[in-house]
């Protein structure tokens, strides 16, 4: 059974810091991995999708990497801002679109 | 605008009173699914649908029903809601490529259900 773990569970940083969020999964037979952002009580906003044939994707200040062989993905946020405060979720996507989520990392960026 | 729309956004109901949460997508996606999100347990899949008239159980299907009569709609039905179904519910959709591999998933804004 696929297990997805996100470390740390919570992170608090001062504004301007670069930071890394980690996601690990037990079954490397995945097709894609997707990172989401969730604001309190709100829906999931897709940030980045990494196809299985790719090793990383970038969007603005965000960079996500994927290493299938080691079962790991990282989300790098550069020059963090208070508006980045949210919970970040990773989801591994297996065959037939089955998605398994991690529990999330709750990020707080202090002004 | 491409989107997944859920209704209602908030619902308070009583135990045993049947309810339906609607989900509609305008992206012609084949794959749709329902999740519930609970503190400490994360997102868990309830049911999913690969296409019209094709549905299957996820990890926590007990107490729920779904139907997929049209491609764009995937309602979640609680025949006899109980307090342990109080949760935040999300509908999602995506379009598998020809190799049936997963592509980007889009989520609705969520439905906060309270059963008293």
mmCIF file with all atom_site columns, C-alpha atoms in Angstrom:
data_model
loop_
_atom_site.group_PDB
_atom_site.id
_atom_site.type_symbol
_atom_site.label_atom_id
_atom_site.label_alt_id
_atom_site.label_comp_id
_atom_site.label_asym_id
_atom_site.label_entity_id
_atom_site.label_seq_id
_atom_site.pdbx_PDB_ins_code
_atom_site.Cartn_x
_atom_site.Cartn_y
_atom_site.Cartn_z
_atom_site.occupancy
_atom_site.B_iso_or_equiv
_atom_site.pdbx_formal_charge
_atom_site.auth_seq_id
_atom_site.auth_comp_id
_atom_site.auth_asym_id
_atom_site.auth_atom_id
_atom_site.pdbx_PDB_model_num
ATOM 1   C CA . UNK A 1 1   ? 0.000   0.000  0.000   1.00 0.00 ? 1   UNK A CA 1
ATOM 2   C CA . UNK A 1 2   ? 1.305   3.430  -0.957  1.00 0.00 ? 2   UNK A CA 1
ATOM 3   C CA . UNK A 1 3   ? 2.244   5.597  2.040   1.00 0.00 ? 3   UNK A CA 1
ATOM 4   C CA . UNK A 1 4   ? 3.015   9.280  1.615   1.00 0.00 ? 4   UNK A CA 1
ATOM 5   C CA . UNK A 1 5   ? 4.850   11.165 4.341   1.00 0.00 ? 5   UNK A CA 1
ATOM 6   C CA . UNK A 1 6   ? 5.507   14.872 4.585   1.00 0.00 ? 6   UNK A CA 1
ATOM 7   C CA . UNK A 1 7   ? 8.168   16.333 6.813   1.00 0.00 ? 7   UNK A CA 1
ATOM 8   C CA . UNK A 1 8   ? 8.071   18.598 8.703   1.00 0.00 ? 8   UNK A CA 1
ATOM 9   C CA . UNK A 1 9   ? 4.440   18.687 9.819   1.00 0.00 ? 9   UNK A CA 1
ATOM 10  C CA . UNK A 1 10  ? 4.766   22.385 10.598  1.00 0.00 ? 10  UNK A CA 1
ATOM 11  C CA . UNK A 1 11  ? 7.336   25.024 9.794   1.00 0.00 ? 11  UNK A CA 1
ATOM 12  C CA . UNK A 1 12  ? 7.683   28.646 10.840  1.00 0.00 ? 12  UNK A CA 1
ATOM 13  C CA . UNK A 1 13  ? 10.198  30.918 9.129   1.00 0.00 ? 13  UNK A CA 1
ATOM 14  C CA . UNK A 1 14  ? 10.878  34.649 8.923   1.00 0.00 ? 14  UNK A CA 1
ATOM 15  C CA . UNK A 1 15  ? 10.002  36.444 5.721   1.00 0.00 ? 15  UNK A CA 1
ATOM 16  C CA . UNK A 1 16  ? 12.633  36.250 3.022   1.00 0.00 ? 16  UNK A CA 1
ATOM 17  C CA . UNK A 1 17  ? 14.001  32.821 3.875   1.00 0.00 ? 17  UNK A CA 1
ATOM 18  C CA . UNK A 1 18  ? 14.373  30.048 1.331   1.00 0.00 ? 18  UNK A CA 1
ATOM 19  C CA . UNK A 1 19  ? 12.831  26.795 2.505   1.00 0.00 ? 19  UNK A CA 1
ATOM 20  C CA . UNK A 1 20  ? 12.377  23.172 1.504   1.00 0.00 ? 20  UNK A CA 1
ATOM 21  C CA . UNK A 1 21  ? 9.379   20.946 2.120   1.00 0.00 ? 21  UNK A CA 1
ATOM 22  C CA . UNK A 1 22  ? 9.802   17.210 1.864   1.00 0.00 ? 22  UNK A CA 1
ATOM 23  C CA . UNK A 1 23  ? 7.560   14.446 0.601   1.00 0.00 ? 23  UNK A CA 1
ATOM 24  C CA . UNK A 1 24  ? 8.431   10.749 0.580   1.00 0.00 ? 24  UNK A CA 1
ATOM 25  C CA . UNK A 1 25  ? 6.493   7.777  -0.760  1.00 0.00 ? 25  UNK A CA 1
ATOM 26  C CA . UNK A 1 26  ? 6.955   4.059  -0.300  1.00 0.00 ? 26  UNK A CA 1
ATOM 27  C CA . UNK A 1 27  ? 6.010   2.730  -3.741  1.00 0.00 ? 27  UNK A CA 1
ATOM 28  C CA . UNK A 1 28  ? 8.149   4.118  -6.560  1.00 0.00 ? 28  UNK A CA 1
ATOM 29  C CA . UNK A 1 29  ? 5.705   2.855  -9.212  1.00 0.00 ? 29  UNK A CA 1
ATOM 30  C CA . UNK A 1 30  ? 4.039   6.224  -9.575  1.00 0.00 ? 30  UNK A CA 1
ATOM 31  C CA . UNK A 1 31  ? 3.228   8.132  -12.733 1.00 0.00 ? 31  UNK A CA 1
ATOM 32  C CA . UNK A 1 32  ? 3.181   11.696 -11.502 1.00 0.00 ? 32  UNK A CA 1
ATOM 33  C CA . UNK A 1 33  ? 3.428   13.772 -8.360  1.00 0.00 ? 33  UNK A CA 1
ATOM 34  C CA . UNK A 1 34  ? 1.469   16.931 -7.681  1.00 0.00 ? 34  UNK A CA 1
ATOM 35  C CA . UNK A 1 35  ? 1.988   19.659 -5.097  1.00 0.00 ? 35  UNK A CA 1
ATOM 36  C CA . UNK A 1 36  ? -0.978  21.622 -3.767  1.00 0.00 ? 36  UNK A CA 1
ATOM 37  C CA . UNK A 1 37  ? -1.520  24.585 -1.529  1.00 0.00 ? 37  UNK A CA 1
ATOM 38  C CA . UNK A 1 38  ? -4.481  24.730 0.862   1.00 0.00 ? 38  UNK A CA 1
ATOM 39  C CA . UNK A 1 39  ? -5.539  27.812 2.801   1.00 0.00 ? 39  UNK A CA 1
ATOM 40  C CA . UNK A 1 40  ? -7.496  27.229 6.047   1.00 0.00 ? 40  UNK A CA 1
ATOM 41  C CA . UNK A 1 41  ? -10.970 25.878 5.317   1.00 0.00 ? 41  UNK A CA 1
ATOM 42  C CA . UNK A 1 42  ? -10.474 26.295 1.594   1.00 0.00 ? 42  UNK A CA 1
ATOM 43  C CA . UNK A 1 43  ? -9.965  24.102 -1.427  1.00 0.00 ? 43  UNK A CA 1
ATOM 44  C CA . UNK A 1 44  ? -6.765  22.763 -2.951  1.00 0.00 ? 44  UNK A CA 1
ATOM 45  C CA . UNK A 1 45  ? -4.871  24.889 -5.428  1.00 0.00 ? 45  UNK A CA 1
ATOM 46  C CA . UNK A 1 46  ? -2.537  23.039 -7.757  1.00 0.00 ? 46  UNK A CA 1
ATOM 47  C CA . UNK A 1 47  ? 1.012   24.393 -7.661  1.00 0.00 ? 47  UNK A CA 1
ATOM 48  C CA . UNK A 1 48  ? 3.118   22.016 -9.725  1.00 0.00 ? 48  UNK A CA 1
ATOM 49  C CA . UNK A 1 49  ? 2.700   18.691 -11.476 1.00 0.00 ? 49  UNK A CA 1
ATOM 50  C CA . UNK A 1 50  ? 5.810   16.614 -12.135 1.00 0.00 ? 50  UNK A CA 1
ATOM 51  C CA . UNK A 1 51  ? 5.428   13.924 -14.760 1.00 0.00 ? 51  UNK A CA 1
ATOM 52  C CA . UNK A 1 52  ? 7.220   10.655 -14.087 1.00 0.00 ? 52  UNK A CA 1
ATOM 53  C CA . UNK A 1 53  ? 9.644   11.321 -16.931 1.00 0.00 ? 53  UNK A CA 1
ATOM 54  C CA . UNK A 1 54  ? 10.643  14.682 -15.460 1.00 0.00 ? 54  UNK A CA 1
ATOM 55  C CA . UNK A 1 55  ? 12.926  15.422 -12.568 1.00 0.00 ? 55  UNK A CA 1
ATOM 56  C CA . UNK A 1 56  ? 11.736  18.914 -11.719 1.00 0.00 ? 56  UNK A CA 1
ATOM 57  C CA . UNK A 1 57  ? 9.281   21.670 -12.467 1.00 0.00 ? 57  UNK A CA 1
ATOM 58  C CA . UNK A 1 58  ? 9.479   25.387 -11.778 1.00 0.00 ? 58  UNK A CA 1
ATOM 59  C CA . UNK A 1 59  ? 6.844   28.076 -11.414 1.00 0.00 ? 59  UNK A CA 1
ATOM 60  C CA . UNK A 1 60  ? 7.929   31.493 -10.225 1.00 0.00 ? 60  UNK A CA 1
ATOM 61  C CA . UNK A 1 61  ? 9.518   31.149 -6.793  1.00 0.00 ? 61  UNK A CA 1
ATOM 62  C CA . UNK A 1 62  ? 8.577   27.488 -6.559  1.00 0.00 ? 62  UNK A CA 1
ATOM 63  C CA . UNK A 1 63  ? 10.673  24.547 -7.687  1.00 0.00 ? 63  UNK A CA 1
ATOM 64  C CA . UNK A 1 64  ? 9.663   20.929 -7.215  1.00 0.00 ? 64  UNK A CA 1
ATOM 65  C CA . UNK A 1 65  ? 11.913  17.950 -7.774  1.00 0.00 ? 65  UNK A CA 1
ATOM 66  C CA . UNK A 1 66  ? 11.159  14.262 -8.077  1.00 0.00 ? 66  UNK A CA 1
ATOM 67  C CA . UNK A 1 67  ? 13.419  11.279 -7.495  1.00 0.00 ? 67  UNK A CA 1
ATOM 68  C CA . UNK A 1 68  ? 11.321  8.186  -8.119  1.00 0.00 ? 68  UNK A CA 1
ATOM 69  C CA . UNK A 1 69  ? 14.097  5.723  -7.326  1.00 0.00 ? 69  UNK A CA 1
ATOM 70  C CA . UNK A 1 70  ? 14.509  7.071  -3.810  1.00 0.00 ? 70  UNK A CA 1
ATOM 71  C CA . UNK A 1 71  ? 10.810  7.815  -3.332  1.00 0.00 ? 71  UNK A CA 1
ATOM 72  C CA . UNK A 1 72  ? 11.272  11.513 -2.652  1.00 0.00 ? 72  UNK A CA 1
ATOM 73  C CA . UNK A 1 73  ? 10.076  14.892 -3.798  1.00 0.00 ? 73  UNK A CA 1
ATOM 74  C CA . UNK A 1 74  ? 10.969  18.334 -2.518  1.00 0.00 ? 74  UNK A CA 1
ATOM 75  C CA . UNK A 1 75  ? 9.225   21.665 -2.878  1.00 0.00 ? 75  UNK A CA 1
ATOM 76  C CA . UNK A 1 76  ? 11.613  24.603 -2.722  1.00 0.00 ? 76  UNK A CA 1
ATOM 77  C CA . UNK A 1 77  ? 10.194  28.055 -1.995  1.00 0.00 ? 77  UNK A CA 1
ATOM 78  C CA . UNK A 1 78  ? 12.527  30.975 -2.607  1.00 0.00 ? 78  UNK A CA 1
ATOM 79  C CA . UNK A 1 79  ? 12.342  34.293 -0.798  1.00 0.00 ? 79  UNK A CA 1
ATOM 80  C CA . UNK A 1 80  ? 9.300   33.323 1.253   1.00 0.00 ? 80  UNK A CA 1
ATOM 81  C CA . UNK A 1 81  ? 6.519   35.867 1.863   1.00 0.00 ? 81  UNK A CA 1
ATOM 82  C CA . UNK A 1 82  ? 3.732   36.057 4.454   1.00 0.00 ? 82  UNK A CA 1
ATOM 83  C CA . UNK A 1 83  ? 1.286   35.285 1.654   1.00 0.00 ? 83  UNK A CA 1
ATOM 84  C CA . UNK A 1 84  ? 2.947   31.874 1.286   1.00 0.00 ? 84  UNK A CA 1
ATOM 85  C CA . UNK A 1 85  ? 1.536   30.854 4.673   1.00 0.00 ? 85  UNK A CA 1
ATOM 86  C CA . UNK A 1 86  ? -0.678  27.832 4.043   1.00 0.00 ? 86  UNK A CA 1
ATOM 87  C CA . UNK A 1 87  ? -0.660  24.057 4.214   1.00 0.00 ? 87  UNK A CA 1
ATOM 88  C CA . UNK A 1 88  ? 1.257   22.359 1.413   1.00 0.00 ? 88  UNK A CA 1
ATOM 89  C CA . UNK A 1 89  ? 0.173   18.902 0.312   1.00 0.00 ? 89  UNK A CA 1
ATOM 90  C CA . UNK A 1 90  ? 1.879   16.456 -1.966  1.00 0.00 ? 90  UNK A CA 1
ATOM 91  C CA . UNK A 1 91  ? 0.004   13.718 -3.791  1.00 0.00 ? 91  UNK A CA 1
ATOM 92  C CA . UNK A 1 92  ? 1.397   10.796 -5.723  1.00 0.00 ? 92  UNK A CA 1
ATOM 93  C CA . UNK A 1 93  ? -0.611  9.778  -8.743  1.00 0.00 ? 93  UNK A CA 1
ATOM 94  C CA . UNK A 1 94  ? -0.621  6.130  -9.656  1.00 0.00 ? 94  UNK A CA 1
ATOM 95  C CA . UNK A 1 95  ? -2.111  4.313  -12.622 1.00 0.00 ? 95  UNK A CA 1
ATOM 96  C CA . UNK A 1 96  ? -5.699  5.194  -13.448 1.00 0.00 ? 96  UNK A CA 1
ATOM 97  C CA . UNK A 1 97  ? -5.381  8.531  -11.665 1.00 0.00 ? 97  UNK A CA 1
ATOM 98  C CA . UNK A 1 98  ? -5.494  7.104  -8.151  1.00 0.00 ? 98  UNK A CA 1
ATOM 99  C CA . UNK A 1 99  ? -4.081  9.800  -5.838  1.00 0.00 ? 99  UNK A CA 1
ATOM 100 C CA . UNK A 1 100 ? -2.533  9.337  -2.396  1.00 0.00 ? 100 UNK A CA 1
ATOM 101 C CA . UNK A 1 101 ? -1.970  12.378 -0.230  1.00 0.00 ? 101 UNK A CA 1
ATOM 102 C CA . UNK A 1 102 ? 0.477   13.218 2.478   1.00 0.00 ? 102 UNK A CA 1
ATOM 103 C CA . UNK A 1 103 ? -0.799  14.825 5.676   1.00 0.00 ? 103 UNK A CA 1
ATOM 104 C CA . UNK A 1 104 ? 0.690   18.173 4.678   1.00 0.00 ? 104 UNK A CA 1
ATOM 105 C CA . UNK A 1 105 ? 3.173   20.713 5.991   1.00 0.00 ? 105 UNK A CA 1
ATOM 106 C CA . UNK A 1 106 ? 1.684   23.766 7.660   1.00 0.00 ? 106 UNK A CA 1
ATOM 107 C CA . UNK A 1 107 ? 3.880   26.747 6.741   1.00 0.00 ? 107 UNK A CA 1
ATOM 108 C CA . UNK A 1 108 ? 3.887   30.062 8.567   1.00 0.00 ? 108 UNK A CA 1
ATOM 109 C CA . UNK A 1 109 ? 5.961   32.932 7.184   1.00 0.00 ? 109 UNK A CA 1
ATOM 110 C CA . UNK A 1 110 ? 6.349   35.684 9.743   1.00 0.00 ? 110 UNK A CA 1
ATOM 111 C CA . UNK A 1 111 ? 6.659   39.314 8.583   1.00 0.00 ? 111 UNK A CA 1
ATOM 112 C CA . UNK B 2 1   ? -12.938 29.331 -16.815 1.00 0.00 ? 1   UNK B CA 1
ATOM 113 C CA . UNK B 2 2   ? -11.967 25.724 -16.114 1.00 0.00 ? 2   UNK B CA 1
ATOM 114 C CA . UNK B 2 3   ? -13.348 24.709 -12.774 1.00 0.00 ? 3   UNK B CA 1
ATOM 115 C CA . UNK B 2 4   ? -14.867 22.120 -10.495 1.00 0.00 ? 4   UNK B CA 1
ATOM 116 C CA . UNK B 2 5   ? -17.970 23.374 -8.727  1.00 0.00 ? 5   UNK B CA 1
ATOM 117 C CA . UNK B 2 6   ? -19.400 21.884 -5.564  1.00 0.00 ? 6   UNK B CA 1
ATOM 118 C CA . UNK B 2 7   ? -22.672 22.739 -3.879  1.00 0.00 ? 7   UNK B CA 1
ATOM 119 C CA . UNK B 2 8   ? -23.488 23.505 -1.210  1.00 0.00 ? 8   UNK B CA 1
ATOM 120 C CA . UNK B 2 9   ? -20.346 24.992 0.349   1.00 0.00 ? 9   UNK B CA 1
ATOM 121 C CA . UNK B 2 10  ? -21.699 24.621 3.865   1.00 0.00 ? 10  UNK B CA 1
ATOM 122 C CA . UNK B 2 11  ? -24.381 22.279 5.174   1.00 0.00 ? 11  UNK B CA 1
ATOM 123 C CA . UNK B 2 12  ? -25.686 21.458 8.626   1.00 0.00 ? 12  UNK B CA 1
ATOM 124 C CA . UNK B 2 13  ? -28.107 18.558 8.778   1.00 0.00 ? 13  UNK B CA 1
ATOM 125 C CA . UNK B 2 14  ? -29.570 16.077 11.225  1.00 0.00 ? 14  UNK B CA 1
ATOM 126 C CA . UNK B 2 15  ? -28.801 12.402 11.582  1.00 0.00 ? 15  UNK B CA 1
ATOM 127 C CA . UNK B 2 16  ? -30.666 10.250 9.094   1.00 0.00 ? 16  UNK B CA 1
ATOM 128 C CA . UNK B 2 17  ? -31.816 12.968 6.708   1.00 0.00 ? 17  UNK B CA 1
ATOM 129 C CA . UNK B 2 18  ? -30.725 12.073 3.196   1.00 0.00 ? 18  UNK B CA 1
ATOM 130 C CA . UNK B 2 19  ? -28.572 14.641 1.411   1.00 0.00 ? 19  UNK B CA 1
ATOM 131 C CA . UNK B 2 20  ? -26.745 15.091 -1.857  1.00 0.00 ? 20  UNK B CA 1
ATOM 132 C CA . UNK B 2 21  ? -23.627 17.136 -2.525  1.00 0.00 ? 21  UNK B CA 1
ATOM 133 C CA . UNK B 2 22  ? -23.314 18.029 -6.170  1.00 0.00 ? 22  UNK B CA 1
ATOM 134 C CA . UNK B 2 23  ? -20.110 18.246 -8.186  1.00 0.00 ? 23  UNK B CA 1
ATOM 135 C CA . UNK B 2 24  ? -19.784 19.508 -11.720 1.00 0.00 ? 24  UNK B CA 1
ATOM 136 C CA . UNK B 2 25  ? -16.753 20.067 -13.961 1.00 0.00 ? 25  UNK B CA 1
ATOM 137 C CA . UNK B 2 26  ? -16.564 21.934 -17.252 1.00 0.00 ? 26  UNK B CA 1
ATOM 138 C CA . UNK B 2 27  ? -13.300 20.473 -18.576 1.00 0.00 ? 27  UNK B CA 1
ATOM 139 C CA . UNK B 2 28  ? -14.668 17.292 -20.199 1.00 0.00 ? 28  UNK B CA 1
ATOM 140 C CA . UNK B 2 29  ? -12.641 15.243 -17.727 1.00 0.00 ? 29  UNK B CA 1
ATOM 141 C CA . UNK B 2 30  ? -13.179 11.509 -17.627 1.00 0.00 ? 30  UNK B CA 1
ATOM 142 C CA . UNK B 2 31  ? -11.955 10.895 -14.103 1.00 0.00 ? 31  UNK B CA 1
ATOM 143 C CA . UNK B 2 32  ? -13.780 12.265 -11.065 1.00 0.00 ? 32  UNK B CA 1
ATOM 144 C CA . UNK B 2 33  ? -13.445 11.456 -7.398  1.00 0.00 ? 33  UNK B CA 1
ATOM 145 C CA . UNK B 2 34  ? -14.612 12.389 -3.914  1.00 0.00 ? 34  UNK B CA 1
ATOM 146 C CA . UNK B 2 35  ? -12.421 12.863 -0.857  1.00 0.00 ? 35  UNK B CA 1
ATOM 147 C CA . UNK B 2 36  ? -13.039 13.676 2.750   1.00 0.00 ? 36  UNK B CA 1
ATOM 148 C CA . UNK B 2 37  ? -10.544 15.597 4.845   1.00 0.00 ? 37  UNK B CA 1
ATOM 149 C CA . UNK B 2 38  ? -10.343 15.176 8.603   1.00 0.00 ? 38  UNK B CA 1
ATOM 150 C CA . UNK B 2 39  ? -7.830  16.586 11.092  1.00 0.00 ? 39  UNK B CA 1
ATOM 151 C CA . UNK B 2 40  ? -4.951  14.193 11.602  1.00 0.00 ? 40  UNK B CA 1
ATOM 152 C CA . UNK B 2 41  ? -6.154  11.848 8.852   1.00 0.00 ? 41  UNK B CA 1
ATOM 153 C CA . UNK B 2 42  ? -5.541  13.949 5.775   1.00 0.00 ? 42  UNK B CA 1
ATOM 154 C CA . UNK B 2 43  ? -7.428  13.444 2.530   1.00 0.00 ? 43  UNK B CA 1
ATOM 155 C CA . UNK B 2 44  ? -8.994  10.035 1.988   1.00 0.00 ? 44  UNK B CA 1
ATOM 156 C CA . UNK B 2 45  ? -10.731 8.908  -1.158  1.00 0.00 ? 45  UNK B CA 1
ATOM 157 C CA . UNK B 2 46  ? -14.384 7.924  -0.873  1.00 0.00 ? 46  UNK B CA 1
ATOM 158 C CA . UNK B 2 47  ? -15.363 6.956  -4.421  1.00 0.00 ? 47  UNK B CA 1
ATOM 159 C CA . UNK B 2 48  ? -14.030 7.520  -7.889  1.00 0.00 ? 48  UNK B CA 1
ATOM 160 C CA . UNK B 2 49  ? -15.300 7.253  -11.447 1.00 0.00 ? 49  UNK B CA 1
ATOM 161 C CA . UNK B 2 50  ? -13.237 6.457  -14.520 1.00 0.00 ? 50  UNK B CA 1
ATOM 162 C CA . UNK B 2 51  ? -16.019 7.491  -16.901 1.00 0.00 ? 51  UNK B CA 1
ATOM 163 C CA . UNK B 2 52  ? -19.788 7.639  -17.333 1.00 0.00 ? 52  UNK B CA 1
ATOM 164 C CA . UNK B 2 53  ? -21.519 4.736  -15.580 1.00 0.00 ? 53  UNK B CA 1
ATOM 165 C CA . UNK B 2 54  ? -18.184 3.498  -14.175 1.00 0.00 ? 54  UNK B CA 1
ATOM 166 C CA . UNK B 2 55  ? -17.721 4.005  -10.446 1.00 0.00 ? 55  UNK B CA 1
ATOM 167 C CA . UNK B 2 56  ? -15.661 2.253  -7.798  1.00 0.00 ? 56  UNK B CA 1
ATOM 168 C CA . UNK B 2 57  ? -14.977 2.387  -4.089  1.00 0.00 ? 57  UNK B CA 1
ATOM 169 C CA . UNK B 2 58  ? -12.074 4.271  -2.633  1.00 0.00 ? 58  UNK B CA 1
ATOM 170 C CA . UNK B 2 59  ? -10.616 3.838  0.834   1.00 0.00 ? 59  UNK B CA 1
ATOM 171 C CA . UNK B 2 60  ? -13.610 4.967  2.912   1.00 0.00 ? 60  UNK B CA 1
ATOM 172 C CA . UNK B 2 61  ? -16.837 4.267  0.954   1.00 0.00 ? 61  UNK B CA 1
ATOM 173 C CA . UNK B 2 62  ? -19.051 3.151  3.847   1.00 0.00 ? 62  UNK B CA 1
ATOM 174 C CA . UNK B 2 63  ? -22.151 5.307  4.214   1.00 0.00 ? 63  UNK B CA 1
ATOM 175 C CA . UNK B 2 64  ? -21.796 6.967  0.811   1.00 0.00 ? 64  UNK B CA 1
ATOM 176 C CA . UNK B 2 65  ? -23.156 6.452  -2.690  1.00 0.00 ? 65  UNK B CA 1
ATOM 177 C CA . UNK B 2 66  ? -22.292 8.064  -5.993  1.00 0.00 ? 66  UNK B CA 1
ATOM 178 C CA . UNK B 2 67  ? -23.594 8.092  -9.525  1.00 0.00 ? 67  UNK B CA 1
ATOM 179 C CA . UNK B 2 68  ? -22.104 9.122  -12.873 1.00 0.00 ? 68  UNK B CA 1
ATOM 180 C CA . UNK B 2 69  ? -24.909 9.453  -15.389 1.00 0.00 ? 69  UNK B CA 1
ATOM 181 C CA . UNK B 2 70  ? -23.262 12.325 -17.216 1.00 0.00 ? 70  UNK B CA 1
ATOM 182 C CA . UNK B 2 71  ? -19.612 13.086 -17.791 1.00 0.00 ? 71  UNK B CA 1
ATOM 183 C CA . UNK B 2 72  ? -19.701 16.478 -16.101 1.00 0.00 ? 72  UNK B CA 1
ATOM 184 C CA . UNK B 2 73  ? -21.572 15.537 -12.894 1.00 0.00 ? 73  UNK B CA 1
ATOM 185 C CA . UNK B 2 74  ? -20.604 13.292 -10.014 1.00 0.00 ? 74  UNK B CA 1
ATOM 186 C CA . UNK B 2 75  ? -22.935 13.717 -7.012  1.00 0.00 ? 75  UNK B CA 1
ATOM 187 C CA . UNK B 2 76  ? -22.151 12.323 -3.583  1.00 0.00 ? 76  UNK B CA 1
ATOM 188 C CA . UNK B 2 77  ? -25.135 10.888 -1.749  1.00 0.00 ? 77  UNK B CA 1
ATOM 189 C CA . UNK B 2 78  ? -25.454 10.271 1.973   1.00 0.00 ? 78  UNK B CA 1
ATOM 190 C CA . UNK B 2 79  ? -28.568 8.128  2.393   1.00 0.00 ? 79  UNK B CA 1
ATOM 191 C CA . UNK B 2 80  ? -28.585 8.283  6.194   1.00 0.00 ? 80  UNK B CA 1
ATOM 192 C CA . UNK B 2 81  ? -25.943 10.707 7.469   1.00 0.00 ? 81  UNK B CA 1
ATOM 193 C CA . UNK B 2 82  ? -24.357 10.122 10.843  1.00 0.00 ? 82  UNK B CA 1
ATOM 194 C CA . UNK B 2 83  ? -22.225 12.417 13.020  1.00 0.00 ? 83  UNK B CA 1
ATOM 195 C CA . UNK B 2 84  ? -19.027 10.565 12.026  1.00 0.00 ? 84  UNK B CA 1
ATOM 196 C CA . UNK B 2 85  ? -19.586 11.855 8.499   1.00 0.00 ? 85  UNK B CA 1
ATOM 197 C CA . UNK B 2 86  ? -19.021 15.409 9.683   1.00 0.00 ? 86  UNK B CA 1
ATOM 198 C CA . UNK B 2 87  ? -16.086 16.453 7.556   1.00 0.00 ? 87  UNK B CA 1
ATOM 199 C CA . UNK B 2 88  ? -14.757 18.655 4.758   1.00 0.00 ? 88  UNK B CA 1
ATOM 200 C CA . UNK B 2 89  ? -15.519 17.094 1.384   1.00 0.00 ? 89  UNK B CA 1
ATOM 201 C CA . UNK B 2 90  ? -13.734 17.679 -1.909  1.00 0.00 ? 90  UNK B CA 1
ATOM 202 C CA . UNK B 2 91  ? -14.574 16.704 -5.430  1.00 0.00 ? 91  UNK B CA 1
ATOM 203 C CA . UNK B 2 92  ? -11.781 16.402 -7.994  1.00 0.00 ? 92  UNK B CA 1
ATOM 204 C CA . UNK B 2 93  ? -11.464 15.753 -11.702 1.00 0.00 ? 93  UNK B CA 1
ATOM 205 C CA . UNK B 2 94  ? -8.692  14.973 -14.169 1.00 0.00 ? 94  UNK B CA 1
ATOM 206 C CA . UNK B 2 95  ? -8.184  13.670 -17.670 1.00 0.00 ? 95  UNK B CA 1
ATOM 207 C CA . UNK B 2 96  ? -6.005  10.602 -18.070 1.00 0.00 ? 96  UNK B CA 1
ATOM 208 C CA . UNK B 2 97  ? -3.799  10.601 -21.114 1.00 0.00 ? 97  UNK B CA 1
ATOM 209 C CA . UNK B 2 98  ? -3.947  7.795  -23.639 1.00 0.00 ? 98  UNK B CA 1
ATOM 210 C CA . UNK B 2 99  ? -1.603  5.711  -21.531 1.00 0.00 ? 99  UNK B CA 1
ATOM 211 C CA . UNK B 2 100 ? -4.083  6.063  -18.653 1.00 0.00 ? 100 UNK B CA 1
ATOM 212 C CA . UNK B 2 101 ? -1.436  7.851  -16.629 1.00 0.00 ? 101 UNK B CA 1
ATOM 213 C CA . UNK B 2 102 ? -2.453  10.496 -14.186 1.00 0.00 ? 102 UNK B CA 1
ATOM 214 C CA . UNK B 2 103 ? -2.599  14.110 -15.247 1.00 0.00 ? 103 UNK B CA 1
ATOM 215 C CA . UNK B 2 104 ? -3.153  17.281 -13.271 1.00 0.00 ? 104 UNK B CA 1
ATOM 216 C CA . UNK B 2 105 ? -6.067  17.072 -10.867 1.00 0.00 ? 105 UNK B CA 1
ATOM 217 C CA . UNK B 2 106 ? -8.422  19.990 -10.245 1.00 0.00 ? 106 UNK B CA 1
ATOM 218 C CA . UNK B 2 107 ? -10.318 20.310 -6.996  1.00 0.00 ? 107 UNK B CA 1
ATOM 219 C CA . UNK B 2 108 ? -13.547 21.994 -5.999  1.00 0.00 ? 108 UNK B CA 1
ATOM 220 C CA . UNK B 2 109 ? -13.693 24.515 -3.175  1.00 0.00 ? 109 UNK B CA 1
ATOM 221 C CA . UNK B 2 110 ? -14.991 22.003 -0.680  1.00 0.00 ? 110 UNK B CA 1
ATOM 222 C CA . UNK B 2 111 ? -18.208 21.333 1.199   1.00 0.00 ? 111 UNK B CA 1
ATOM 223 C CA . UNK B 2 112 ? -18.152 21.581 4.959   1.00 0.00 ? 112 UNK B CA 1
ATOM 224 C CA . UNK B 2 113 ? -20.749 19.147 6.270   1.00 0.00 ? 113 UNK B CA 1
ATOM 225 C CA . UNK B 2 114 ? -21.889 18.987 9.885   1.00 0.00 ? 114 UNK B CA 1
ATOM 226 C CA . UNK B 2 115 ? -24.227 16.190 10.976  1.00 0.00 ? 115 UNK B CA 1
ATOM 227 C CA . UNK B 2 116 ? -25.856 16.714 14.372  1.00 0.00 ? 116 UNK B CA 1
#
